Coordinates of C-alpha atoms and ligand atoms in Angstrom, one line a residue:
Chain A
X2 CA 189.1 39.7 113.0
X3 CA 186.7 37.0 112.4
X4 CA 186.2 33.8 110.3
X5 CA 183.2 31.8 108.6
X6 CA 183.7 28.9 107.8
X7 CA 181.1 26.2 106.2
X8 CA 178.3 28.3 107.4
X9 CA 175.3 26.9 106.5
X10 CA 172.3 28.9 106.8
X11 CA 168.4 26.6 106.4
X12 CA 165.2 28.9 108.3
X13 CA 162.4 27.4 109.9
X14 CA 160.4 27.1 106.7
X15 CA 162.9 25.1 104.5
X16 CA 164.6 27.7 103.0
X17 CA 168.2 27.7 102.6
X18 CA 170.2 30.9 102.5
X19 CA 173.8 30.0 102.9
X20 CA 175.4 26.9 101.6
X21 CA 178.9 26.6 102.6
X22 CA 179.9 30.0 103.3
X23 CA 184.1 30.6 103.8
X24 CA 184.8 34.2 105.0
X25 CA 187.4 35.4 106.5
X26 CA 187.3 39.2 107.5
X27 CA 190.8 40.9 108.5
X28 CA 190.9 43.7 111.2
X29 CA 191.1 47.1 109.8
X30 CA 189.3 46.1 106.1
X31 CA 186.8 47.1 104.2
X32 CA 184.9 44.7 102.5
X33 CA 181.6 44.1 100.6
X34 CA 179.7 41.4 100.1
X35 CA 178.3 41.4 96.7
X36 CA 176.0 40.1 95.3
X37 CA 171.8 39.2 93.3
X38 CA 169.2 40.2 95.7
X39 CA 168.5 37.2 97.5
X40 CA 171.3 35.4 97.7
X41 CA 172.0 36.0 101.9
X42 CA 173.7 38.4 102.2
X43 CA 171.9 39.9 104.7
X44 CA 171.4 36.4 106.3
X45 CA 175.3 36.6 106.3
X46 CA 175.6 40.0 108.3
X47 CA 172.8 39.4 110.3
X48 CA 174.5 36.6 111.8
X49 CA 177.9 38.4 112.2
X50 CA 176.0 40.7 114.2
X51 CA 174.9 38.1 116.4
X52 CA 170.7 38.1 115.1
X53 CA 170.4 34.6 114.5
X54 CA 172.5 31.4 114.7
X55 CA 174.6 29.2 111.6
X56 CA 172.7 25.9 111.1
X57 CA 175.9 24.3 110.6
X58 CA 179.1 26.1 110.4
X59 CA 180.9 28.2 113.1
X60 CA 181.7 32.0 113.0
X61 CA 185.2 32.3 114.9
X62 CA 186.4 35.2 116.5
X63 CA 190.1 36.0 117.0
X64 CA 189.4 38.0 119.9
X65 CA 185.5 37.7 120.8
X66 CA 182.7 40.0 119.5
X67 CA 183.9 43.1 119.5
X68 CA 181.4 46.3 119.8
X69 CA 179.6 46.0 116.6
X70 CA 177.2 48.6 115.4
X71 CA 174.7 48.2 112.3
X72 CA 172.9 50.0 109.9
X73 CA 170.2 49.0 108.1
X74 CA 168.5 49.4 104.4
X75 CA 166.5 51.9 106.1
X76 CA 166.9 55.1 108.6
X77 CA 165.0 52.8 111.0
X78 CA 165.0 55.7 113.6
X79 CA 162.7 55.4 116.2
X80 CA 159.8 58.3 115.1
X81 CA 158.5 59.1 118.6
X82 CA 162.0 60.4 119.2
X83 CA 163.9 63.2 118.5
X84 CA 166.8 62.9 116.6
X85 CA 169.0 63.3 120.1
X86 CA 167.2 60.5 121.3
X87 CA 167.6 58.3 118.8
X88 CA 171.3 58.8 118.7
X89 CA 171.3 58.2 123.1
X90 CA 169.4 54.7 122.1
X91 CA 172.6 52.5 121.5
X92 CA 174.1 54.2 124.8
X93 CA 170.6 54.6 126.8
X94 CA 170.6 50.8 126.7
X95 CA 174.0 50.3 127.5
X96 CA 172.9 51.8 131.1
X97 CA 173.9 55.9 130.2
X98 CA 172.5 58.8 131.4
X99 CA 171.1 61.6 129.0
X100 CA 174.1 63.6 131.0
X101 CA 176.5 61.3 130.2
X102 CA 175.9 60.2 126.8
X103 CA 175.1 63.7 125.7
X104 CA 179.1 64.5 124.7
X105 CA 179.0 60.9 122.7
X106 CA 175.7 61.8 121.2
X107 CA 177.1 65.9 120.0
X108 CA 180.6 63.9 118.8
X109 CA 178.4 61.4 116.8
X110 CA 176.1 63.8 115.3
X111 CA 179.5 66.3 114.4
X112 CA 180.9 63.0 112.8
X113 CA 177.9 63.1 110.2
X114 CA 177.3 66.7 109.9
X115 CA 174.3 67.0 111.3
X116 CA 174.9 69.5 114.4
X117 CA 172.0 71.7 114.5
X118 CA 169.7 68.8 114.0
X119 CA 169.9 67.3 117.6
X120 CA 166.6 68.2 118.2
X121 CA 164.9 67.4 114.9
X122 CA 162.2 64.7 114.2
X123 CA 162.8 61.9 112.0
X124 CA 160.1 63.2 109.9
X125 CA 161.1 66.6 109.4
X126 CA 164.7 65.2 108.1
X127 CA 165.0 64.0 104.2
X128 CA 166.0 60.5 103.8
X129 CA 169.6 61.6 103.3
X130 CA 169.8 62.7 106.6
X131 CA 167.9 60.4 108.5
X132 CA 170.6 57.8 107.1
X133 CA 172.9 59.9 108.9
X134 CA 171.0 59.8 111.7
X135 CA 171.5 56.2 111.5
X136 CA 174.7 55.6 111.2
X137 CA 175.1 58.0 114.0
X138 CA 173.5 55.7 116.0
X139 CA 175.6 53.2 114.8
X140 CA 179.3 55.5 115.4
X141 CA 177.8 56.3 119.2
X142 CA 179.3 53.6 121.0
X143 CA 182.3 53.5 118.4
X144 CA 182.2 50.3 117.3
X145 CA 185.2 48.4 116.4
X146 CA 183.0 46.9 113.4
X147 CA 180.2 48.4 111.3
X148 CA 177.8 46.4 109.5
X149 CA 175.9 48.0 106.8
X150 CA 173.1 46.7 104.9
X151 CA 172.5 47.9 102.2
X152 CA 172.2 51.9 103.7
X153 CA 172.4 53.6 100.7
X154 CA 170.1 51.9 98.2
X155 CA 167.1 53.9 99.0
X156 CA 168.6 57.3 98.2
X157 CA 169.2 59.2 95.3
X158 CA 172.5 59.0 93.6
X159 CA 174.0 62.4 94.6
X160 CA 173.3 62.1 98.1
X161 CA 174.4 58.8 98.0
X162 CA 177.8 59.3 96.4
X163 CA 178.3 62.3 99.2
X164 CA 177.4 59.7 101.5
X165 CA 179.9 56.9 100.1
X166 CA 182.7 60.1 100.6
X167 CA 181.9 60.3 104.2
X168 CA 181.7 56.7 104.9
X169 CA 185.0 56.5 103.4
X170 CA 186.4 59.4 105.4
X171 CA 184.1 58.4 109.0
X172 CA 185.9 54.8 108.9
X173 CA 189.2 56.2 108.3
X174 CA 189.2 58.8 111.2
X175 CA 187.4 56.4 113.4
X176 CA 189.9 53.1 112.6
X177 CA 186.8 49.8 112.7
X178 CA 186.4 47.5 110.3
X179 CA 183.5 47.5 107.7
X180 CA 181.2 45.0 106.4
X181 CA 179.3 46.6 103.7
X182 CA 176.7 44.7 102.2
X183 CA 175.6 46.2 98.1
X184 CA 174.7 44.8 95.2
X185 CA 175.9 47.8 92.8
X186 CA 179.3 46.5 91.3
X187 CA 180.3 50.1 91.2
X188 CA 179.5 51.1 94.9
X189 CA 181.6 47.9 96.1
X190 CA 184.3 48.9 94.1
X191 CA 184.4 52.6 94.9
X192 CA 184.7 51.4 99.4
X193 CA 186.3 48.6 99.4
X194 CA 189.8 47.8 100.4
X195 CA 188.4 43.8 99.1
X196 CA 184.7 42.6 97.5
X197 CA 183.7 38.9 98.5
X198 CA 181.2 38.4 95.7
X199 CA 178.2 35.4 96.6
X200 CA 176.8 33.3 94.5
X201 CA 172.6 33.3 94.1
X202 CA 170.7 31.5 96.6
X203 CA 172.1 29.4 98.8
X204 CA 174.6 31.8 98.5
X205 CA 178.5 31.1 99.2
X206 CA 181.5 33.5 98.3
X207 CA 182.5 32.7 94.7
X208 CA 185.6 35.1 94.4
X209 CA 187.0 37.5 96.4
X210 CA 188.6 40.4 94.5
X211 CA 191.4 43.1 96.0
X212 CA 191.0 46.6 94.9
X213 CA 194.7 47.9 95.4
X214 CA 193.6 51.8 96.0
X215 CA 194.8 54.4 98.7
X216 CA 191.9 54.0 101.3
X217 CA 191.0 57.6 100.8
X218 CA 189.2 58.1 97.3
X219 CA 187.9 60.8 95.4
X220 CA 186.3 61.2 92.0
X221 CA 189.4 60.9 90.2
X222 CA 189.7 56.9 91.2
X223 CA 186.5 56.6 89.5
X224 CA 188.5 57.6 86.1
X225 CA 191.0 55.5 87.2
X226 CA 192.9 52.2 85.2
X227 CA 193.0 50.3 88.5
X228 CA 188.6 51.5 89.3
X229 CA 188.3 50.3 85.9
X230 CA 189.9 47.1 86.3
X231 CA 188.5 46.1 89.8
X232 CA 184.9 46.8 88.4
X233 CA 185.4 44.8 85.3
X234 CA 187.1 42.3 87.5
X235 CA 183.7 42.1 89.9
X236 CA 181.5 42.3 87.3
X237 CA 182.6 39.3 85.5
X238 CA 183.2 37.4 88.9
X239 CA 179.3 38.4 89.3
X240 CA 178.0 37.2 86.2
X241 CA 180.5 33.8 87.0
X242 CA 178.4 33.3 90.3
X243 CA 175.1 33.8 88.8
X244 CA 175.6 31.2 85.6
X245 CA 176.8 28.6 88.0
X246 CA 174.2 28.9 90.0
Chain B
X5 CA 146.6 72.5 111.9
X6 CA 145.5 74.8 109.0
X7 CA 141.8 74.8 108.6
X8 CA 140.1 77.3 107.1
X9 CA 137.4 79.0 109.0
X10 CA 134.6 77.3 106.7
X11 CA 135.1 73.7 108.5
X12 CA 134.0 75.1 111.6
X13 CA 131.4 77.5 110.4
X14 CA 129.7 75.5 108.4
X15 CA 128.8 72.8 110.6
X16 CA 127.6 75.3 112.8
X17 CA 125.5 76.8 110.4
X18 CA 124.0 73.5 109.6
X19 CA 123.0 72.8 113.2
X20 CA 121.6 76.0 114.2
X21 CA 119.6 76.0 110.5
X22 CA 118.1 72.5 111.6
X23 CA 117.4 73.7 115.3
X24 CA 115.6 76.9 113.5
X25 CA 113.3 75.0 111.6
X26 CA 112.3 72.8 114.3
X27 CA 111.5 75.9 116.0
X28 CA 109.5 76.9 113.4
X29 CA 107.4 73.9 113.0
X30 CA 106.9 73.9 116.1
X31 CA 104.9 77.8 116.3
X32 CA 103.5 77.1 113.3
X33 CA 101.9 73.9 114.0
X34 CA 101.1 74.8 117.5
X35 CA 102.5 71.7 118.6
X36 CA 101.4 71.2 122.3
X37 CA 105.2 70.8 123.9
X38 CA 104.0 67.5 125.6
X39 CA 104.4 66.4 121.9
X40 CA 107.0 67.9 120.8
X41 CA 108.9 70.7 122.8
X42 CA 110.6 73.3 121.0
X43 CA 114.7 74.5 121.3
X44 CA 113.6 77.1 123.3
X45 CA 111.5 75.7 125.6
X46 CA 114.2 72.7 126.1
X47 CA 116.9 75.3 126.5
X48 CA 114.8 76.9 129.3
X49 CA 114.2 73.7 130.8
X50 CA 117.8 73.1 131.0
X51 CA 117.9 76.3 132.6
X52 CA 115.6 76.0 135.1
X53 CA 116.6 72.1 136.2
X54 CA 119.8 72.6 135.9
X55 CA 120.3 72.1 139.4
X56 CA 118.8 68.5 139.3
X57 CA 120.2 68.4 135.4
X58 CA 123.8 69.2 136.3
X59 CA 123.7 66.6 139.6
X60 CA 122.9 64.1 137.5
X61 CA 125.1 64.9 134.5
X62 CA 128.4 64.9 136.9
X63 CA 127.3 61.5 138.2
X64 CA 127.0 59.7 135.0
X65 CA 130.3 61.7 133.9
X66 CA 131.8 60.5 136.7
X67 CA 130.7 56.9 136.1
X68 CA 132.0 57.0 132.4
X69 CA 135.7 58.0 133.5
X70 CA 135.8 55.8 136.1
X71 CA 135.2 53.1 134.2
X72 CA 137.2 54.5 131.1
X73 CA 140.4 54.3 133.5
X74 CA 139.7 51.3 134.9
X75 CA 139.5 49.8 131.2
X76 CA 142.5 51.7 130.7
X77 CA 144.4 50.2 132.8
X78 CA 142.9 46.6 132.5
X79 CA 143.1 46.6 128.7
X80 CA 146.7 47.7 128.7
X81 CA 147.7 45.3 131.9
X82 CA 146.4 42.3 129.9
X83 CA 147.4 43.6 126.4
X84 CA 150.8 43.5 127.5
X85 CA 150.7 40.1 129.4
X86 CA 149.5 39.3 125.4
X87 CA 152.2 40.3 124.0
X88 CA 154.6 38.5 126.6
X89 CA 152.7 34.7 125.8
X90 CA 150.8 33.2 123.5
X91 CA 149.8 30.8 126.0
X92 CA 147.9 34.1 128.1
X93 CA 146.3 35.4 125.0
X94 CA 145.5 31.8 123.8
X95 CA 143.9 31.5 127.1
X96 CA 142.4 34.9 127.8
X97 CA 141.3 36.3 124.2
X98 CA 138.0 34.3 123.7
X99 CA 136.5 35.1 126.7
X100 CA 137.3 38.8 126.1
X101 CA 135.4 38.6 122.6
X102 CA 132.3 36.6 124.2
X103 CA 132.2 39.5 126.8
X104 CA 132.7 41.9 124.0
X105 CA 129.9 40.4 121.3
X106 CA 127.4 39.4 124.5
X107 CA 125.0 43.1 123.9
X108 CA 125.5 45.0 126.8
X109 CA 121.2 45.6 126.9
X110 CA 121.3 41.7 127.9
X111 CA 123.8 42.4 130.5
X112 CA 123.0 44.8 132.7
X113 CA 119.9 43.4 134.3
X114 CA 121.9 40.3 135.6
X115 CA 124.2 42.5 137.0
X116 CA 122.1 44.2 138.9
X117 CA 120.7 40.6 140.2
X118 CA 123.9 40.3 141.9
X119 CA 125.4 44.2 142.4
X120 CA 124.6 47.7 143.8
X121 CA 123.2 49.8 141.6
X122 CA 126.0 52.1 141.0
X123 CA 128.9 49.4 140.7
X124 CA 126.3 47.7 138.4
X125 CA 126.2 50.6 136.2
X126 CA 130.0 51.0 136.4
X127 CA 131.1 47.6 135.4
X128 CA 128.6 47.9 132.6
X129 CA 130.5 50.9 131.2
X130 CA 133.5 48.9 131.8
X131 CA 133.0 46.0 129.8
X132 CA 132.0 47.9 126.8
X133 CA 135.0 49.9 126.9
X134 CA 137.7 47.0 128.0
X135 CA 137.7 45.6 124.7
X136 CA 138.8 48.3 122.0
X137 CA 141.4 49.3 124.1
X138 CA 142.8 46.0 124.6
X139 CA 142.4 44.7 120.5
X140 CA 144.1 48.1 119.7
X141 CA 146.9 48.0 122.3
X142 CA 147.3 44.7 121.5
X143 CA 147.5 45.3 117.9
X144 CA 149.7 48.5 118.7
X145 CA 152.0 46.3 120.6
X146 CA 152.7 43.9 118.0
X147 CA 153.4 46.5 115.3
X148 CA 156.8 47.4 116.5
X149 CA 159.3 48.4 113.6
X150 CA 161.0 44.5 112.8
X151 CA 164.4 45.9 112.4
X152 CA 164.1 48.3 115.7
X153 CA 162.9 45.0 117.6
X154 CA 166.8 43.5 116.0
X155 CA 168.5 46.6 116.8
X156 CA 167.0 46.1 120.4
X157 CA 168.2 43.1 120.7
X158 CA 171.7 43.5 118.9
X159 CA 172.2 46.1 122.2
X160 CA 171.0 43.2 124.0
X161 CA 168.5 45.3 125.8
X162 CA 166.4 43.5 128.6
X163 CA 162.1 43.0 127.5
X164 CA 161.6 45.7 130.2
X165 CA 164.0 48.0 128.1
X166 CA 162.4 47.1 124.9
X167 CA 158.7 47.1 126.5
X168 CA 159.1 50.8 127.6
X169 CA 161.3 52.8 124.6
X170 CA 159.8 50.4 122.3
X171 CA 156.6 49.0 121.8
X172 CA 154.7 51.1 124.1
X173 CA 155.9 54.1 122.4
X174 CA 154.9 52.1 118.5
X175 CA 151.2 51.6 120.3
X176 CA 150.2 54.7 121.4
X177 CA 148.5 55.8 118.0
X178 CA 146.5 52.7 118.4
X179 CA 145.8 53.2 122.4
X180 CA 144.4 56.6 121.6
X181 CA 142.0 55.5 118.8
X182 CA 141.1 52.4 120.8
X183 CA 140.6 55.1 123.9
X184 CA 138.1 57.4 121.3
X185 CA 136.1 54.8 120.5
X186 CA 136.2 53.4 123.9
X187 CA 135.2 56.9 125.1
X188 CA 132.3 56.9 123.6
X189 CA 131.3 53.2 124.3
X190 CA 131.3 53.7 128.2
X191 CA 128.7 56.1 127.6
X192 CA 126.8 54.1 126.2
X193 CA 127.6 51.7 128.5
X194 CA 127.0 53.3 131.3
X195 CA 123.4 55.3 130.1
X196 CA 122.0 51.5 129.2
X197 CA 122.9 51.0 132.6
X198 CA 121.7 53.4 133.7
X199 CA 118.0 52.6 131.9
X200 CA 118.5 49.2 133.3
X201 CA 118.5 50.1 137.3
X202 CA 116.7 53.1 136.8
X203 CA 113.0 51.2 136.1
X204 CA 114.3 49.2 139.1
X205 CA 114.3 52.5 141.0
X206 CA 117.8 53.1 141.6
X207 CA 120.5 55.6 140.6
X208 CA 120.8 59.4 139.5
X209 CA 122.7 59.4 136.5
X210 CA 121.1 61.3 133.2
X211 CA 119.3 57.9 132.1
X212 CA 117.4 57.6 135.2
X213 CA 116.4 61.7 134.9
X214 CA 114.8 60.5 131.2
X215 CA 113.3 57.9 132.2
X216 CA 111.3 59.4 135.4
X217 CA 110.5 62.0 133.4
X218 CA 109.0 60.0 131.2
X219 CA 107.3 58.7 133.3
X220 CA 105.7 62.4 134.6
X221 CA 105.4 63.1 130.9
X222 CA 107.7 66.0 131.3
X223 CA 108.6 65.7 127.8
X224 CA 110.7 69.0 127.5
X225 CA 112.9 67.8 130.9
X226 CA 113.3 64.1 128.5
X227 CA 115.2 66.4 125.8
X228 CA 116.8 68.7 128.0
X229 CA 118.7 65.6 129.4
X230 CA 119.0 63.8 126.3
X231 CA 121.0 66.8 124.9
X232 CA 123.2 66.9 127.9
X233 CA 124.1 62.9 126.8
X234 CA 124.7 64.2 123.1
X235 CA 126.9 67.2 124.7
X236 CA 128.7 64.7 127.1
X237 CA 129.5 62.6 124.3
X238 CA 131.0 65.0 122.0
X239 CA 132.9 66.5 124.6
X240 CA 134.6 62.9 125.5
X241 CA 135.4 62.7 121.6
X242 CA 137.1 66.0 121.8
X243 CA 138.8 65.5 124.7
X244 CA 140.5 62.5 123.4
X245 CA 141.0 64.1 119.9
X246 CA 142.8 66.6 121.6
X247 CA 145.0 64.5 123.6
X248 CA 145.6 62.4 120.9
X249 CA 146.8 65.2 118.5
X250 CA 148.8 66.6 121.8
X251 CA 150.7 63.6 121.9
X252 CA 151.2 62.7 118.5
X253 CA 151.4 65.4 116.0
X254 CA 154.9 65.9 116.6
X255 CA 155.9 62.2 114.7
X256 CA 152.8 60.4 113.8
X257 CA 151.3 60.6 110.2
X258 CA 147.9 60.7 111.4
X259 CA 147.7 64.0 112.9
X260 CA 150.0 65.2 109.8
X261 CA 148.3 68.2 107.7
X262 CA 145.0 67.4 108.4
X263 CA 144.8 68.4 111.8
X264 CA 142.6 66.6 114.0
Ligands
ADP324 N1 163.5 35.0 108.4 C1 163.4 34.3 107.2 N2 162.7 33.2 107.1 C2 162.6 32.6 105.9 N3 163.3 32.9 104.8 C3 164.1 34.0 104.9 C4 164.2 34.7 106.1 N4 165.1 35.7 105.9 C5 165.5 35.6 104.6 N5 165.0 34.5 104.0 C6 165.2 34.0 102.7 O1 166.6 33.8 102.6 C7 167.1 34.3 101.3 C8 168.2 35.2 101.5 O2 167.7 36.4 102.1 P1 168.7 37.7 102.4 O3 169.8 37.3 103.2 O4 167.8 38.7 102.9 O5 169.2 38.0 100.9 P2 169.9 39.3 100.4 O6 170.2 40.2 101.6 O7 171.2 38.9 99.7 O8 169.0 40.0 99.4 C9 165.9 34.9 100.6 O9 165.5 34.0 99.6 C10 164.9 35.1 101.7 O10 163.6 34.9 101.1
MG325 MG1 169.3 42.1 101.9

């Protein structure tokens, strides 16, 4: 689908993110980018997403940017607006009438399980659901590729292992590519079809590791040889990157 | 909005305890009322000018919104020019803060130099309110959500787009505190005013009422419009309390639990 290649990312105040990034992301995938905190990862996604240019390097795409939708660390929902209107933003700017978007904005909400809630604020949601809200958003215009940053970190490890279920289920019924930023070696494992794992800052992929699973996954792959193996696998490719570095 | 009946009977208790005493001292003391008038007698003065009382209170009301909307609408204008170049606020701020730190007493008698009473008075109350409303809705502008402003732009909506459903929406908590406290300054603004033209002769409002009866010595008729200032001015504060918790107790912390 697309391909980095020598992406080099330096910001305005000297820092350097990326150093020599190689990525190539297949259509259909789901892959994480692992990695420390810090290393630029998000610099990486941000700039798949089109928020911010390579300062040397070129991002290739094998059939131009496709519809991309993103979700962030946080709900960020807009809190003036209910959770209807937050959903309608993506398509509201994209020139649709409430009329219009309104069956997108029901099928997005049913998508998450959160019909009943169209009406809801932000704050009167836990921060479970406001993630669904989120990636709502994200599902309106069905994007061909979702970028997620980090979504789940924030929440508490039930909601978020219901959450990783439905991601897992959402991507499958809905056919786009994921990008799926973590840096929980067990999370990356549990989603992915493949985990690029970056080195710390400036950060480059080190290793890329295939998890050979049925996309579809329940708690029995996390009892599994071949769970076992990836996360051992991804784990020592992590602590590889961060000694070298 | 739970509040027990204690916040708003106490205060009220308070107040009419303090009037009662000054009642008292008052009879007790025999205090001539060209002195010091008592409640009642201020209340019946109210009473009985109220139809030169009233005629005045509506026209320094009048003046206050006036110039509130007109601040309103200038401090929002130029807070969002601001917020679309640096070069405009580099340009534009520090004569807005030598306006705004320039006392408003020091003001209002070179305005009338050049102005009509009335539109003297008015500009007054203007200045003094112009500049919390544009440093909050300038602040409010700025304090858009980071990651919304990317997800704006990721839809790649226009500045108009992100102007409207954005960052006007993010600054309306600060607009309405800037508009309280603006409230209350054109006022002010307009009552110094008001003082100022009045010893010239000029103008109706409640300031000029005070100050020719001070110069009768009808002491009682001096409080009777003074407490119509006080009562103006608490009911500006509530009306924009009001409005404010209207608009944002649905989604903004600040109206959370508490109430107003
Ligand atoms: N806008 C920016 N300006 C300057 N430095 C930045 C900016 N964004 C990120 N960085 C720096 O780049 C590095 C990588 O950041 P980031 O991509 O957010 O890491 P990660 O998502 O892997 O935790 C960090 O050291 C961070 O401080
Ligand atoms: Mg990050």
């Amino acid at each position: 689908m697309l391909t980095l290649r020598g992406v080099d990312k330096v910001f305005a105040n000297g820092a350097q993110a990326l150093a020599g990034l190689d990525l190539d992301v297949r259509e259909g995938e789901f892959l994480s980018l692992l990695g420390p905190s810090g290393c630029g990862k998000s610099t990486a996604l941000r700039m798949i997403a089109g928020l911010g240019e390579p300062t040397r390097g070129a991002i290739a795409w094998r059939a131009g940017r496709p519809e991309v939708g993103f979700v962030f660390q946080d709900a960020v929902l807009m809190p003036w607006a209910s959770v209807f209107d937050n959903v309608w933003l993506p398509l509201r700017l994209a020139g649709q009438s409430r009329a219009q978007a309104s069956p997108k904005i029901e099928a997005a909400l049913d998508l998450v399980g959160l019909q009943g809630f169209a009406r809801a604020y932000p704050r009167e949601l836990s921060g479970g659901m406001r993630m669904r809200v989120s990636i709502a958003r994200a599902l309106a215009m069905r994007p061909a590729l979702l970028l997620m940053d980090e979504p789940f970190a924030a929440l508490d490890e039930i909601t978020r292992q219901k959450l990783n279920d439905d991601l897992l289920r959402l991507k499958q019924e809905l056919g786009a590519t994921v990008i799926f930023v973590t840096h929980s070696v067990f999370e990356s494992v549990y989603l992915s079809d493949r985990i690029a794992v970056f080195s710390a800052r400036p950060g480059r992929v080190t290793a890329e590791i295939e998890v050979a699973a049925p996309a579809l996954r329940n708690d029995d792959f996390r009892l599994s040889q071949t769970y076992a193996q990836a996360c051992r696998s991804a784990t020592d490719a992590l602590h590889a990157a961060m000694g070298e570095a | 909005m739970r509040r027990s009946l204690i916040d708003y009977v106490l205060p009220l208790f308070v107040f009419l305890a303090m009037l009662g005493l000054w009642e008292a001292v008052v009879r007790i003391n025999a205090i001539p009322p060209y002195v010091l008038p008592a409640p009642s007698l201020i209340g019946a003065t109210l009473v009985k000018d109220w139809d030169t009382l009233s005629g005045a209170l509506m026209v320094t009301l009048r003046i206050t919104f006036q110039a509130l909307l007109a601040a309103t609408i200038g401090g929002v204008t130029l807070a969002i020019l601001f917020a679309r170049s640096r070069w405009i606020e580099r340009s534009f701020l520090p004569l807005a803060v030598v306006l705004q730190v320039t006392p408003i007493v020091a003001i209002a008698p070179l305005l009338l130099v050049y102005l009509e009473a009335n539109t003297a008075v008015l500009v007054c109350a203007f200045l003094v309110a112009f500049f919390p409303i544009l440093s909050n809705m300038a602040l409010g502008l700025a304090s858009a959500d980071h990651n919304l402003i990317d997800l704006f732009e990721l839809y790649k909506a226009s500045r108009w787009k992100q102007l409207v459903l954005l960052r006007l929406p993010a600054a309306l908590p600060y607009f309405l505190g800037g508009l309280r406290i603006a409230g209350g300054l054109a006022l002010i603004g307009a009552i110094v005013a008001e003082i100022a033209a009045g010893s010239a002769g000029q103008g109706a409002g409640l300031a000029f009422r005070i100050v020719e009866a001070g110069f009768r010595l009808n002491i009682p008729r001096m409080f009777a419009a003074l407490a119509l200032i006080s009562a103006s001015g608490v009911l500006i504060y509530l009306i924009f309390t009001l409005l404010s918790w209207a608009l944002l107790s649905r989604w903004h912390d600040s109206s959370r639990e508490r109430g107003l």
